[in-house]
Structures are given as C-alpha cells and as structure tokens.
Amino acid sequence: MFETKFAIVLRDDLAMWQKLNVTAFLATGIVGQKPEIIGEAYRDAAGNLYNALSMQPIIVLSAGGTTLGDIQRRALAKDVRTSIYIDEMFSTGHDAANREVFSRSAPENARVAGIAIHAEKKLVDKITKGAKLHG
C-alpha cells in the first residue's frame, strides 16, 4: 500500500521508559523532516478537533548495540537522513545540550539508543537488516 516505510529501531537493552522516550523523540525527528507524511486533523462525532497523525504505520524494531551501529553506518552509506538518539542524551535536560553531546559522537563510537528512518520500503529493509520486530 505504501512505497515508503517508517521504521524506528530501539536498542534491546533499554529500560521501558527509555524505549518510550526515544520512540517519541525519533518520530518527531522524521515528521519534522518530512511533514508530508502527516494526514488531516481528526474530528470526533461531537465536533471536537484533534491533531493529525502519521498517514502510514510506524514499524518499531529492536536490535543489539552492534546491529544499531551497523544500521547507522548503512544509512549514512546510502545517504539516507535519519533521526538518531544516543545514550548521552538521556542525561541532558534540553535540546541544545542534546545537540552538544551528540556533536561529540562519531558513527564508529556512538552509543546508539535508537534510530528512525523513513525512505523507500526496500531501502529501509536493507538498512535495518538484522533488527527484529519489537515484542
């Protein structure tokens, strides 16, 4: 049904609160880059207006730290822009601090907690190879 795929891959050893936090942050990163994936606002039977949501499903996967690093490097090699969250961002309190700690990491040493990708379906499947459906 969709030519593209929206996938979020979480590191499998994160605490539940971290998984939820990272998922929320990563989804907003993709939507910020690709606002066209958001549909129309919702309206209930009483006429109340609600925010629009993603027009396509968001697949949530999990993987070990090594696989997440591989996913990050494959995305970079394929020139696919991603949203990424690293461990050091858990200890910051605001966006500027997140960017500052992130700027000190490199693909070969980043402690990736999660990564989100929205691209052509087959490309996302190749990049996320090794990740499993989160369960």
C-alpha positions as CSV (number, residue, x, y, z in Angstrom):
1,M,0.0,0.0,0.0
2,F,2.9,2.4,0.8
3,E,6.0,2.8,-1.3
4,T,7.9,4.1,1.7
5,K,8.5,2.7,5.2
6,F,8.7,4.5,8.5
7,A,10.8,2.4,10.9
8,I,12.2,3.0,14.4
9,V,14.9,0.7,15.8
10,L,15.4,0.6,19.5
11,R,18.4,-0.9,21.3
12,D,17.1,-4.1,23.0
13,D,18.6,-3.4,26.4
14,L,16.9,-0.1,27.2
15,A,14.5,0.3,30.1
16,M,10.8,0.7,29.1
17,W,10.8,4.4,29.9
18,Q,13.8,4.9,27.7
19,K,12.2,3.0,24.8
20,L,9.1,5.1,25.0
21,N,11.1,8.3,25.3
22,V,13.4,7.5,22.4
23,T,10.5,6.4,20.2
24,A,8.7,9.7,20.8
25,F,11.8,11.8,20.1
26,L,12.7,9.9,17.0
27,A,9.2,10.0,15.5
28,T,9.2,13.8,15.8
29,G,12.5,14.0,14.0
30,I,11.2,12.2,11.0
31,V,7.9,14.2,11.0
32,G,10.0,17.4,11.3
33,Q,12.0,16.4,8.2
34,K,9.0,15.0,6.2
35,P,5.8,16.8,7.2
36,E,4.0,15.4,4.2
37,I,3.6,12.1,6.0
38,I,1.1,13.7,8.3
39,G,-2.6,13.4,7.4
40,E,-5.5,15.6,8.1
41,A,-6.7,16.6,11.6
42,Y,-9.3,14.3,13.3
43,R,-12.7,15.4,14.3
44,D,-15.0,13.3,16.6
45,A,-18.8,13.0,16.5
46,A,-19.2,15.9,18.9
47,G,-17.1,18.2,16.5
48,N,-14.0,18.3,18.7
49,L,-10.8,18.7,16.7
50,Y,-7.7,16.6,17.4
51,N,-4.2,16.6,15.9
52,A,-3.3,14.9,12.7
53,L,-1.3,11.6,12.8
54,S,1.1,9.8,10.5
55,M,-0.6,8.6,7.4
56,Q,1.3,5.3,7.5
57,P,2.2,2.8,10.2
58,I,5.4,3.2,12.1
59,I,7.2,-0.1,12.5
60,V,9.1,-0.5,15.8
61,L,12.0,-2.9,15.7
62,S,14.7,-3.8,18.2
63,A,18.4,-4.8,17.9
64,G,21.6,-5.1,19.9
65,G,24.1,-2.2,20.0
66,T,26.3,-3.6,17.3
67,T,23.4,-4.0,14.9
68,L,22.3,-0.5,15.6
69,G,25.7,0.8,14.8
70,D,25.6,-1.1,11.5
71,I,22.2,0.4,10.8
72,Q,23.5,3.9,11.4
73,R,26.5,3.3,9.1
74,R,24.4,1.7,6.3
75,A,22.0,4.7,6.4
76,L,25.0,7.0,6.1
77,A,26.5,5.0,3.3
78,K,23.2,5.1,1.4
79,D,22.8,8.9,2.1
80,V,19.6,8.3,4.0
81,R,18.9,11.0,6.6
82,T,17.8,9.6,9.9
83,S,16.8,10.6,13.4
84,I,19.2,9.3,16.0
85,Y,19.3,9.2,19.8
86,I,22.4,8.3,21.7
87,D,22.8,7.3,25.4
88,E,24.4,10.6,26.4
89,M,21.2,12.4,25.6
90,F,19.4,10.7,28.5
91,S,21.4,12.8,30.9
92,T,20.7,16.2,29.3
93,G,17.8,18.4,30.1
94,H,17.2,20.4,26.8
95,D,17.7,20.4,23.1
96,A,20.9,22.5,22.9
97,A,22.5,20.1,25.4
98,N,21.4,17.1,23.3
99,R,23.0,18.6,20.2
100,E,26.2,19.4,22.1
101,V,26.7,15.8,23.4
102,F,25.7,14.4,20.0
103,S,28.3,16.5,18.3
104,R,31.0,14.7,20.2
105,S,29.9,11.3,18.9
106,A,31.0,9.7,15.6
107,P,29.5,6.7,13.8
108,E,32.3,4.4,14.9
109,N,31.9,5.2,18.6
110,A,28.3,6.4,19.0
111,R,26.3,4.5,21.7
112,V,23.1,4.5,19.7
113,A,19.9,4.0,21.7
114,G,17.6,4.3,18.7
115,I,17.4,5.3,15.1
116,A,14.4,6.2,12.9
117,I,14.3,6.0,9.1
118,H,11.7,7.0,6.5
119,A,12.6,6.1,2.9
120,E,11.7,3.8,0.1
121,K,10.5,0.5,1.5
122,K,13.2,-1.8,0.1
123,L,15.9,0.6,1.1
124,V,14.6,0.7,4.7
125,D,14.6,-3.1,4.8
126,K,18.2,-3.2,3.6
127,I,19.3,-0.6,6.1
128,T,17.5,-2.2,9.1
129,K,18.7,-5.8,8.3
130,G,19.3,-7.7,11.5
131,A,16.7,-5.8,13.5
132,K,13.6,-7.7,14.7
133,L,10.0,-6.7,15.3
134,H,9.9,-5.2,18.8
135,G,7.8,-7.5,21.0
